[in-house]
PDB file of C-alpha atoms and ligand atoms in Angstrom:
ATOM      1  CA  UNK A  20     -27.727 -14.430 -14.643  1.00  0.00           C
ATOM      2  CA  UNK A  21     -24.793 -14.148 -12.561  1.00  0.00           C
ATOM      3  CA  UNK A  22     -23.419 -11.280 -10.822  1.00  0.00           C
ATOM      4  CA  UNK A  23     -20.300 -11.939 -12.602  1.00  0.00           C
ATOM      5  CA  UNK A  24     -22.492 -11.815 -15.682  1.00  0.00           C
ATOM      6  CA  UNK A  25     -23.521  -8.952 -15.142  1.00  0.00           C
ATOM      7  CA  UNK A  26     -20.412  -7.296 -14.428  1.00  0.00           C
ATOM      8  CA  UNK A  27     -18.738  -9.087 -17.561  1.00  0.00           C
ATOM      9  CA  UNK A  28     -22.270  -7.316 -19.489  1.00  0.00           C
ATOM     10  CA  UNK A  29     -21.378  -3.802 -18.043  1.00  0.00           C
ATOM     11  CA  UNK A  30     -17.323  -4.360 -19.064  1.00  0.00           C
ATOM     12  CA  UNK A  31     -16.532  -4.745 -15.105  1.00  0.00           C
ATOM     13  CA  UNK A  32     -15.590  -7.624 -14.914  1.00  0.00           C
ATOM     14  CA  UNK A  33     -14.101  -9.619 -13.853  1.00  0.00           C
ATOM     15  CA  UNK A  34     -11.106  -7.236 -12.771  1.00  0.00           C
ATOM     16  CA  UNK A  35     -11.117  -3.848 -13.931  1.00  0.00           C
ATOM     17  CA  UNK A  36      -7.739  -2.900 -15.818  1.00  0.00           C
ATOM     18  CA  UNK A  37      -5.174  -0.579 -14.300  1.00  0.00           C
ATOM     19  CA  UNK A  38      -4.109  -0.352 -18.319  1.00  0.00           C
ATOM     20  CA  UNK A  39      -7.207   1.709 -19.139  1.00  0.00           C
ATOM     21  CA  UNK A  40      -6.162   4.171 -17.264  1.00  0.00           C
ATOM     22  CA  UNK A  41      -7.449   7.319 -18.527  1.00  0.00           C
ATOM     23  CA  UNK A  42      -6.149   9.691 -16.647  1.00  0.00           C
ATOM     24  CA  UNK A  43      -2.776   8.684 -17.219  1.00  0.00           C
ATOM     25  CA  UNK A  44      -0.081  10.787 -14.953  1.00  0.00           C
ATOM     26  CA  UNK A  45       3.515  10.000 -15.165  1.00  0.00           C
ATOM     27  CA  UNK A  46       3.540   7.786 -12.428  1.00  0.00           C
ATOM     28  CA  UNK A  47       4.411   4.088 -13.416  1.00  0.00           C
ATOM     29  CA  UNK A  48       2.104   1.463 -12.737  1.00  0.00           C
ATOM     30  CA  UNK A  49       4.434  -1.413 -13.526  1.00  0.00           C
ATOM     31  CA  UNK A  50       7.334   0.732 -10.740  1.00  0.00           C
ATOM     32  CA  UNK A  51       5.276   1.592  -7.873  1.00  0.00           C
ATOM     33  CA  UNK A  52       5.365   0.088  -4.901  1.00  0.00           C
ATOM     34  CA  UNK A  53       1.859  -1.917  -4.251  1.00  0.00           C
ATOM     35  CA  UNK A  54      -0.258   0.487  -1.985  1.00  0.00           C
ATOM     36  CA  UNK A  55      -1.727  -2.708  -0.946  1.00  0.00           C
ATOM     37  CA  UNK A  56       1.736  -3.981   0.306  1.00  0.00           C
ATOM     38  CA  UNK A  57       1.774  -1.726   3.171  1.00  0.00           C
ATOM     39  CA  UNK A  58      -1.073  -4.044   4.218  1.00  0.00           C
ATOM     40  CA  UNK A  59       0.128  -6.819   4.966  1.00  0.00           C
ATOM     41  CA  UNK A  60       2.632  -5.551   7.155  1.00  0.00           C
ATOM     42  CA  UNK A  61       2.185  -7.102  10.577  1.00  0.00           C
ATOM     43  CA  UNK A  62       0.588  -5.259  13.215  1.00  0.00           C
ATOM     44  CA  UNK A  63       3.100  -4.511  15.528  1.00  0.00           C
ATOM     45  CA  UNK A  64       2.830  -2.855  18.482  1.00  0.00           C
ATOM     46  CA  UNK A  65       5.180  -0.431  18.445  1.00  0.00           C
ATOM     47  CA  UNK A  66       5.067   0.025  22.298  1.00  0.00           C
ATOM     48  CA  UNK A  67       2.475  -2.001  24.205  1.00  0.00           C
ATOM     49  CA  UNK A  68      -0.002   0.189  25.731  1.00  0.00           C
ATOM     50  CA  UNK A  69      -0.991   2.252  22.918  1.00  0.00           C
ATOM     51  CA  UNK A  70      -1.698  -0.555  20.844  1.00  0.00           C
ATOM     52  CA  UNK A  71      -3.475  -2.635  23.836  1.00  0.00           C
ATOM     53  CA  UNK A  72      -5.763   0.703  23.888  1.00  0.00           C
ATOM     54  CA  UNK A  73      -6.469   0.711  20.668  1.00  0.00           C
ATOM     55  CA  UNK A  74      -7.569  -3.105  21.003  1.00  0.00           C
ATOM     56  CA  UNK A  75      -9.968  -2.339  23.812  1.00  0.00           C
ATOM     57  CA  UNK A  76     -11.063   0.700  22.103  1.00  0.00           C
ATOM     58  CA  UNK A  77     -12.229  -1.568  19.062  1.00  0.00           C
ATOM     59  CA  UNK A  78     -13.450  -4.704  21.350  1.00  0.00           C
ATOM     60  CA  UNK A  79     -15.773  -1.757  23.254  1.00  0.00           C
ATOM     61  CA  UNK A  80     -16.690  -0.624  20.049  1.00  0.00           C
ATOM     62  CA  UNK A  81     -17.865  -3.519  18.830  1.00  0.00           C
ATOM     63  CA  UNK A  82     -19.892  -4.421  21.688  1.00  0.00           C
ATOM     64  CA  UNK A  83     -21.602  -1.327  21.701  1.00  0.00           C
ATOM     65  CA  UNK A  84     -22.965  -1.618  18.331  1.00  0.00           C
ATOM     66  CA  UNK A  85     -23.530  -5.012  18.605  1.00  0.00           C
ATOM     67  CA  UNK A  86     -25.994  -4.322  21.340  1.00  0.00           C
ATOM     68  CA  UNK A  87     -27.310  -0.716  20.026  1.00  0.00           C
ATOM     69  CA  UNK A  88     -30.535   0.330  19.979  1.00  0.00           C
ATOM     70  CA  UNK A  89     -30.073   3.988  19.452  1.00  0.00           C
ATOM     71  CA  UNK A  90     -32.442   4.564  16.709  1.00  0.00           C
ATOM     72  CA  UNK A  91     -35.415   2.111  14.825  1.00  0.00           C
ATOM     73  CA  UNK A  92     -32.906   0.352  12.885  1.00  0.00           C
ATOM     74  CA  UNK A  93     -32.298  -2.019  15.753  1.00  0.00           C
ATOM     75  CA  UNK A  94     -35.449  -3.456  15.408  1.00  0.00           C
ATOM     76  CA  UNK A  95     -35.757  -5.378  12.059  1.00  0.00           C
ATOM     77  CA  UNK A  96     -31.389  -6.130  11.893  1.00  0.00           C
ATOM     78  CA  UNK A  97     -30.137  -9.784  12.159  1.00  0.00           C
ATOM     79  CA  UNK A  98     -27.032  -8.368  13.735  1.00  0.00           C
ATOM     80  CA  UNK A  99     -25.177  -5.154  13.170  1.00  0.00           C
ATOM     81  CA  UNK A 100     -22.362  -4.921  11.110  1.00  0.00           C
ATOM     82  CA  UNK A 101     -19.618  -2.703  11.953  1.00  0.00           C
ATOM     83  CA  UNK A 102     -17.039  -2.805   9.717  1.00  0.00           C
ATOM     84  CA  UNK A 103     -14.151  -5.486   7.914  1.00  0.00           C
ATOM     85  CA  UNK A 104     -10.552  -5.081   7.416  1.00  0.00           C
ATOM     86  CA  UNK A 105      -7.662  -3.334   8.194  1.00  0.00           C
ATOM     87  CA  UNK A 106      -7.814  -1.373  11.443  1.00  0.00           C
ATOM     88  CA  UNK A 107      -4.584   0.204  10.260  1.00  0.00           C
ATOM     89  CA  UNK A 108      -5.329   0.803   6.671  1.00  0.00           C
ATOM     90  CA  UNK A 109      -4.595   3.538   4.552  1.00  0.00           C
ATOM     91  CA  UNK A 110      -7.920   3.936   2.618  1.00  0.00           C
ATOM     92  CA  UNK A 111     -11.209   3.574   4.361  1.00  0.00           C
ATOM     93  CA  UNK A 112     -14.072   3.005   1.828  1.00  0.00           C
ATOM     94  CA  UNK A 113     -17.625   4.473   3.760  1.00  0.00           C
ATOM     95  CA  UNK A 114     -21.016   2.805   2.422  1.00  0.00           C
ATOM     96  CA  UNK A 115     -24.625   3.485   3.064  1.00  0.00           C
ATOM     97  CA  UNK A 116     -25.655   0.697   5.668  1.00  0.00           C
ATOM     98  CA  UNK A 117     -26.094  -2.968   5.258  1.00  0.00           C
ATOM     99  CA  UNK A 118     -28.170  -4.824   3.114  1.00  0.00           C
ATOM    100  CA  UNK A 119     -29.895  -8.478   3.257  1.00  0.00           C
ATOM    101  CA  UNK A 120     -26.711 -10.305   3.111  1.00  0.00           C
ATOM    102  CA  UNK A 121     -24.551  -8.161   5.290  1.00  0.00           C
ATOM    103  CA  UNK A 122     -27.253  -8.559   7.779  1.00  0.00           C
ATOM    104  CA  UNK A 123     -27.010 -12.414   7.418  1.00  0.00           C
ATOM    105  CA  UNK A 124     -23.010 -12.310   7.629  1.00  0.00           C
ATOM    106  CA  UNK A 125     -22.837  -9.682   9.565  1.00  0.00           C
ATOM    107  CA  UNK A 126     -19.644  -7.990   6.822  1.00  0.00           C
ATOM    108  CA  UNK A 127     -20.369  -5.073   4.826  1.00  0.00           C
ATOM    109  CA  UNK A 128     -20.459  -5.530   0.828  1.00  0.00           C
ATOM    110  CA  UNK A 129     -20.623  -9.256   0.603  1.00  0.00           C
ATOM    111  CA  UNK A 130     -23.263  -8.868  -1.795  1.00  0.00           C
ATOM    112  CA  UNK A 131     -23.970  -8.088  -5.314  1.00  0.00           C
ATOM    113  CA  UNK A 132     -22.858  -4.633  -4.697  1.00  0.00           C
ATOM    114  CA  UNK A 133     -20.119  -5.885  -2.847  1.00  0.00           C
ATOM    115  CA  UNK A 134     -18.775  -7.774  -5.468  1.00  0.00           C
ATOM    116  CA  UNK A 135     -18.339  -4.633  -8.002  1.00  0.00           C
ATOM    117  CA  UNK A 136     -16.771  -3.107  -4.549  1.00  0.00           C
ATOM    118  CA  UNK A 137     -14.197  -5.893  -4.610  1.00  0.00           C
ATOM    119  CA  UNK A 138     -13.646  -5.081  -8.467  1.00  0.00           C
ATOM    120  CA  UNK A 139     -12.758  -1.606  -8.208  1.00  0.00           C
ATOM    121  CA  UNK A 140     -10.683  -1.671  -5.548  1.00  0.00           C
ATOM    122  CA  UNK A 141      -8.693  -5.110  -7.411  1.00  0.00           C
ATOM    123  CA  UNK A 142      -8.766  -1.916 -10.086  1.00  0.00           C
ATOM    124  CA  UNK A 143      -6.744   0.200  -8.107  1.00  0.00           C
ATOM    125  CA  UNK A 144      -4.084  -2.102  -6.619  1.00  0.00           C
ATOM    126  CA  UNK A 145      -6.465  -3.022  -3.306  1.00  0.00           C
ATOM    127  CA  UNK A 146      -7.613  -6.059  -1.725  1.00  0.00           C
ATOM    128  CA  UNK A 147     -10.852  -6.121   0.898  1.00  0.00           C
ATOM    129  CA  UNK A 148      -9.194  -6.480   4.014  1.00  0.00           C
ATOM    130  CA  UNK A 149      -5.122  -5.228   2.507  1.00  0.00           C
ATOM    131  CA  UNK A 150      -4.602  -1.372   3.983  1.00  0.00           C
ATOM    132  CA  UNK A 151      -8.554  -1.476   3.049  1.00  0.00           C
ATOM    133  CA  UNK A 152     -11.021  -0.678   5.817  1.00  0.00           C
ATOM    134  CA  UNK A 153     -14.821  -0.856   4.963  1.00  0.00           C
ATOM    135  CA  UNK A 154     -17.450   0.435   6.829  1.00  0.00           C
ATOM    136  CA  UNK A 155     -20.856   2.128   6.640  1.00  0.00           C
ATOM    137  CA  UNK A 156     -22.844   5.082   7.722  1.00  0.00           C
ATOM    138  CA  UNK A 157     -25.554   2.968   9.747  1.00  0.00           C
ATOM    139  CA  UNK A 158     -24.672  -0.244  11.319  1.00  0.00           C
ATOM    140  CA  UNK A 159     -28.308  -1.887  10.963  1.00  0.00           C
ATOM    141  CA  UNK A 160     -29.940  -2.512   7.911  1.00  0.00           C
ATOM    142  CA  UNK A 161     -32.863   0.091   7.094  1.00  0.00           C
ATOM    143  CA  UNK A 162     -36.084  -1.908   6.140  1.00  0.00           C
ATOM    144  CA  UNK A 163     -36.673  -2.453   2.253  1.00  0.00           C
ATOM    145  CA  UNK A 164     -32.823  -1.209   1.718  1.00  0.00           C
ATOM    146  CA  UNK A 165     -34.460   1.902   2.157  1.00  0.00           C
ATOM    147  CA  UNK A 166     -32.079   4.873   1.986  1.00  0.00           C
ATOM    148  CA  UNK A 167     -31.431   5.578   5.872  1.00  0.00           C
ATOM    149  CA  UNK A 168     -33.407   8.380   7.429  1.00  0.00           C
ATOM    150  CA  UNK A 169     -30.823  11.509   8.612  1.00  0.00           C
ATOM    151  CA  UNK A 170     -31.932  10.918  12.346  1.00  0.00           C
ATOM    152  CA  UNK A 171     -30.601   7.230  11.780  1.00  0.00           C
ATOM    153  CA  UNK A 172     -27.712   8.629  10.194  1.00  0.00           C
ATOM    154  CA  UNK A 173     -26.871  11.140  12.915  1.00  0.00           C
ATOM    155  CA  UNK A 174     -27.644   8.615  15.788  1.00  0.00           C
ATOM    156  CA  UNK A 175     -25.245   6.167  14.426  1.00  0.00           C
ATOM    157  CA  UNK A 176     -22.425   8.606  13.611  1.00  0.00           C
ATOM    158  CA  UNK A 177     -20.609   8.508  16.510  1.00  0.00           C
ATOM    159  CA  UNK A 178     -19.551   5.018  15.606  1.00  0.00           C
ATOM    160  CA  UNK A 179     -18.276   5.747  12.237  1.00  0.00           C
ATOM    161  CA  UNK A 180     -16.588   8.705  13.552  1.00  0.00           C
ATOM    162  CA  UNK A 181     -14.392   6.310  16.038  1.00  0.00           C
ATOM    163  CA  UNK A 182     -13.888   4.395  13.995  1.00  0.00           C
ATOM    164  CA  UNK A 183     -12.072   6.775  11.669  1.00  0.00           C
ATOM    165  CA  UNK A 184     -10.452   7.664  14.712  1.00  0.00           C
ATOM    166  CA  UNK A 185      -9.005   4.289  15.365  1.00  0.00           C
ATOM    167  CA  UNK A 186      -8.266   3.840  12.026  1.00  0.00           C
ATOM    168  CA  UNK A 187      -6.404   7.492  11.250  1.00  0.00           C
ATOM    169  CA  UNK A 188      -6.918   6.716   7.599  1.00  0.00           C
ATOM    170  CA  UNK A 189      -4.997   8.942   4.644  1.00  0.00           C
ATOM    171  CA  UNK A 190      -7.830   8.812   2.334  1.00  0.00           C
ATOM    172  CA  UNK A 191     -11.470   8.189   2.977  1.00  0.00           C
ATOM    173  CA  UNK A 192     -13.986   7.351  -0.154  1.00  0.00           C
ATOM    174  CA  UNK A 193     -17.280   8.011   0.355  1.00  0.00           C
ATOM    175  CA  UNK A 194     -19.548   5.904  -1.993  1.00  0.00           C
ATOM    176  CA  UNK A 195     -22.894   7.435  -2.458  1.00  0.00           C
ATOM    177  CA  UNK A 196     -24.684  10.491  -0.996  1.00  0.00           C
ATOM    178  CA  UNK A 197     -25.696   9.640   2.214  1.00  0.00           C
ATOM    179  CA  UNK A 198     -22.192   8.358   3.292  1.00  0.00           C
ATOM    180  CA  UNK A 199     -20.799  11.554   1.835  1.00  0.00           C
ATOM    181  CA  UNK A 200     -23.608  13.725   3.421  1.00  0.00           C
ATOM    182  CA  UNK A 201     -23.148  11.442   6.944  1.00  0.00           C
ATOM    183  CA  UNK A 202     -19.281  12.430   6.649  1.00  0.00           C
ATOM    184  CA  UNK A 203     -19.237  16.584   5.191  1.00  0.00           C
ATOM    185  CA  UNK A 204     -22.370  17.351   7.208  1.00  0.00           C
ATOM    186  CA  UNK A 205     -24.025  18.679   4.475  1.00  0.00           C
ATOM    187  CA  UNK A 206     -25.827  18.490   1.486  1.00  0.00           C
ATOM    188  CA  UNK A 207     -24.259  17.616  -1.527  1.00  0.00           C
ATOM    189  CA  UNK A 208     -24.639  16.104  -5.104  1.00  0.00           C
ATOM    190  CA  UNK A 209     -22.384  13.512  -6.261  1.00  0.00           C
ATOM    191  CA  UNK A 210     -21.799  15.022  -9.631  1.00  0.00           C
ATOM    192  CA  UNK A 211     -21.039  18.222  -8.281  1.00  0.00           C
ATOM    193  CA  UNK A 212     -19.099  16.510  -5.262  1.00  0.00           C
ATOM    194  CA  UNK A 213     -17.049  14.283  -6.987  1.00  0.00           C
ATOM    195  CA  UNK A 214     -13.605  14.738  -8.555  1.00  0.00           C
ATOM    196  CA  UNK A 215     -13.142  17.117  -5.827  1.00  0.00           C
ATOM    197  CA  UNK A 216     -10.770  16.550  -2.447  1.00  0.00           C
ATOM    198  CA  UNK A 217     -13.092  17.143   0.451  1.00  0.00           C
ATOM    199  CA  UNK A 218     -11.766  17.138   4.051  1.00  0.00           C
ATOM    200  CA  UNK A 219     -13.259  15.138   7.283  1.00  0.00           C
ATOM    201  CA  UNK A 220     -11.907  16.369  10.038  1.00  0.00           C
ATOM    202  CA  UNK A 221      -8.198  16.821   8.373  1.00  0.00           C
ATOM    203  CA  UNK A 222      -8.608  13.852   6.225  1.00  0.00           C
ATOM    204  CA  UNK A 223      -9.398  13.690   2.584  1.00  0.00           C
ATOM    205  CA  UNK A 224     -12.111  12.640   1.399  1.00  0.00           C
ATOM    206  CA  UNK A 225     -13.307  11.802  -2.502  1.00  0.00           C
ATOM    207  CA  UNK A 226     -16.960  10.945  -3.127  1.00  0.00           C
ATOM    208  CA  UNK A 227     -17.798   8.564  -5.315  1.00  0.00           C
ATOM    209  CA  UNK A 228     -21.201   6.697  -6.610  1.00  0.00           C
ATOM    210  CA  UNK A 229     -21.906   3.942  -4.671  1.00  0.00           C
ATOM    211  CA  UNK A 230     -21.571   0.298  -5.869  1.00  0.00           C
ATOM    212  CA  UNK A 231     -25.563  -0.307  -6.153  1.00  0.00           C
ATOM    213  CA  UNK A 232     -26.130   2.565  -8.311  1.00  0.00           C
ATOM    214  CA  UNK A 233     -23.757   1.858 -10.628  1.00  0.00           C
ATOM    215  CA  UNK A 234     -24.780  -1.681 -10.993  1.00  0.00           C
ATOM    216  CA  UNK A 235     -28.310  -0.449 -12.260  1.00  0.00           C
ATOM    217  CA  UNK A 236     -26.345   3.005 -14.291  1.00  0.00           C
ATOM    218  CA  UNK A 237     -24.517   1.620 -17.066  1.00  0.00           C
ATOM    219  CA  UNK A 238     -24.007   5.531 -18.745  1.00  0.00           C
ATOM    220  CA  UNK A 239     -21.511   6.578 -14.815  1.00  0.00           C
ATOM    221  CA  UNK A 240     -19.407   3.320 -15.439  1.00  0.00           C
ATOM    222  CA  UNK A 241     -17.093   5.755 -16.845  1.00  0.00           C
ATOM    223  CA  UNK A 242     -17.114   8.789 -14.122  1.00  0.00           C
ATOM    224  CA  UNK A 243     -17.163   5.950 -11.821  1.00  0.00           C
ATOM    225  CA  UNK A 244     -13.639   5.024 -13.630  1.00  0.00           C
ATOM    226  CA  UNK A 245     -12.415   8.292 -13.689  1.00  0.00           C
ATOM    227  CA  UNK A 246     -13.514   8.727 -10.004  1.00  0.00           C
ATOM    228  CA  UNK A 247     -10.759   5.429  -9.150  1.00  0.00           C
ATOM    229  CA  UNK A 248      -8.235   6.877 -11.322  1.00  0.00           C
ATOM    230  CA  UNK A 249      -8.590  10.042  -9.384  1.00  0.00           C
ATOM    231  CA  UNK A 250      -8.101   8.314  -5.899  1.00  0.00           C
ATOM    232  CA  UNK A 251      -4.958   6.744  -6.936  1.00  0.00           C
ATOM    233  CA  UNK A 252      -3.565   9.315  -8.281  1.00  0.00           C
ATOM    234  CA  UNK A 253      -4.470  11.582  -5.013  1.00  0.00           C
ATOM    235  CA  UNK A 254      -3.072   9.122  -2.886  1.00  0.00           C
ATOM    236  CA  UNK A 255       0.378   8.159  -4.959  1.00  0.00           C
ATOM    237  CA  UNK A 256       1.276  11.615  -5.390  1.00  0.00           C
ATOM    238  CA  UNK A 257       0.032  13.787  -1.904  1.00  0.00           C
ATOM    239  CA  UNK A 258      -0.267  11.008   0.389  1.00  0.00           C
ATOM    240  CA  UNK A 259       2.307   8.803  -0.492  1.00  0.00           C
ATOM    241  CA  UNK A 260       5.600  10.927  -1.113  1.00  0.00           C
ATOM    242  CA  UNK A 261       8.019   7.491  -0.402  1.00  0.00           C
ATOM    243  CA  UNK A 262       6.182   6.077  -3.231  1.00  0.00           C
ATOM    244  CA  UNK A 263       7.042   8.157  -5.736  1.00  0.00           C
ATOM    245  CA  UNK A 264      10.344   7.500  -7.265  1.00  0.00           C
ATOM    246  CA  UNK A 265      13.249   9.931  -7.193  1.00  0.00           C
TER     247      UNK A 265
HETATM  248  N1  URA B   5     -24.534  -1.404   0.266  1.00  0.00           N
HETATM  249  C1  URA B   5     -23.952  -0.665   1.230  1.00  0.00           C
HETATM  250  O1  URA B   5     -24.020   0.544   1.232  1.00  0.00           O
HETATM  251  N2  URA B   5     -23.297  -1.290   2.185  1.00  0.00           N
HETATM  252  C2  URA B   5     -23.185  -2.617   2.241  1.00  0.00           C
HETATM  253  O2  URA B   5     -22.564  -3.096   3.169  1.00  0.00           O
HETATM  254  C3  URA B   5     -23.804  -3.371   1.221  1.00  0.00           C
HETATM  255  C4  URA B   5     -24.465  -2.748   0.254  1.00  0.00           C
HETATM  256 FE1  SF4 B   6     -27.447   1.819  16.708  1.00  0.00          FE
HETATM  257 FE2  SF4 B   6     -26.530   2.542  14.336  1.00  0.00          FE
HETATM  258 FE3  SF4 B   6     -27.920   0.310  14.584  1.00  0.00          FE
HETATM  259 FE4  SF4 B   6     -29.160   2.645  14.823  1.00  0.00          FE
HETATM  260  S1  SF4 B   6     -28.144   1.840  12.970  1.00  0.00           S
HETATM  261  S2  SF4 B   6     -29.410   0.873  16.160  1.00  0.00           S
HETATM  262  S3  SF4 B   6     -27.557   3.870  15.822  1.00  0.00           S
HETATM  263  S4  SF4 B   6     -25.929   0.725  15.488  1.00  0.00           S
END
């Protein structure tokens, strides 16, 4: 069995349809401007030394996680995988840590997992790499896909937290608890914390279950829905004013 027959199995696949929509608002689907148009716009310096900063800032970046050994994670990882997409995008989608095939690739969600990641945001209008930034909460894969440990968490936090400084996204999606626990600081509960805004640093942030689970939960295909319909609707109509039509 395929993962695309397993997706097809759950009613996932193979693209999830904006027509379901639920939730429906009064915005129109068919109207709207593409949120994953503002993607492709080149990546223009607006004035060259901010922009060469930010490109050093990144290169350091990724050389310091390539060669990190700040906590036991280092030991067993192929290569550590910091992130794919847009360094200017919008949404920024935050994962648990890599698994056997990230490790191999060395890009998060190119997996199973990833593949039901690539659905929902084709769901919502967005394309892997389009205004999309993904990233996890540990850059090395934990052992077993075990769940990372909080001190591996908190030692590799700093990198996530640059990185959402670089990117200055306007809506960050936490999928699963410990990238929602990694980013609020705190304990939470997915089906308390979700369908809620919650705030990094200024930012907000929805929590959502994470691809894997979902994959193996056929009965939160649903909240999962309503959880997408709830991010597009919280971006289109606080975060994207221009969007909306007059
Ligand atoms: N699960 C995650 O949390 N991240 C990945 O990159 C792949 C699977
Ligand atoms: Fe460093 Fe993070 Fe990898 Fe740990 S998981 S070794 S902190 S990059």
């Amino acid at each position: 069995m395929t993962a695309d027959d397993i997706l097809r199995e759950m009613g996932l696949g193979p693209v999830w349809k904006l027509r379901a929509a639920p939730a429906a608002t009064p915005v129109d689907d068919s109207a709207a401007p593409s949120p994953a148009a503002a993607g492709s716009v080149p990546e223009i310096a607006p004035a060259g030394a901010p922009a060469a900063d930010a490109a050093m800032a990144w290169d350091e970046l990724a050389e310091a996680v390539a060669a990190c050994r700040q906590c036991r994670l280092c030991e067993a990882r192929k290569q550590a995988v910091l992130g794919v997409g847009d360094v200017n995008a919008d949404w920024l989608f935050v994962g648990e840590g890599p698994g056997a095939e990230e490790d191999q690739r060395g890009e998060p969600f190119v997996g199973q997992a990833g593949k039901l990641l690539d659905n929902m945001l084709a769901a919502i209008g967005l394309k892997r790499g389009q205004n999309v930034y993904i990233a996890n909460a540990v850059k090395c894969r934990p052992p077993e896909n075990r769940t990372p440990m909080p001190e591996e968490a908190a030692a590799c936090r700093p990198y996530l937290e640059r990185q959402i400084e670089l990117i200055r996204p306007k809506l960050i999606v936490a999928l699963g608890r410990p990238a929602a626990q990694t980013l609020l600081q705190t304990e939470i509960k997915i089906a308390a914390a979700r369908g809620k805004l919650h705030d990094y640093r200024g930012i907000p942030l929805i929590v959502t279950y994470h691809p894997a689970y979902l994959l193996r939960t056929l009965l939160d295909k649903a909240k999962a829905w309503e959880d997408l319909c709830f991010m597009r609707r919280t971006m289109q109509a606080h975060l994207e004013p221009d969007a909306r039509r007059h």
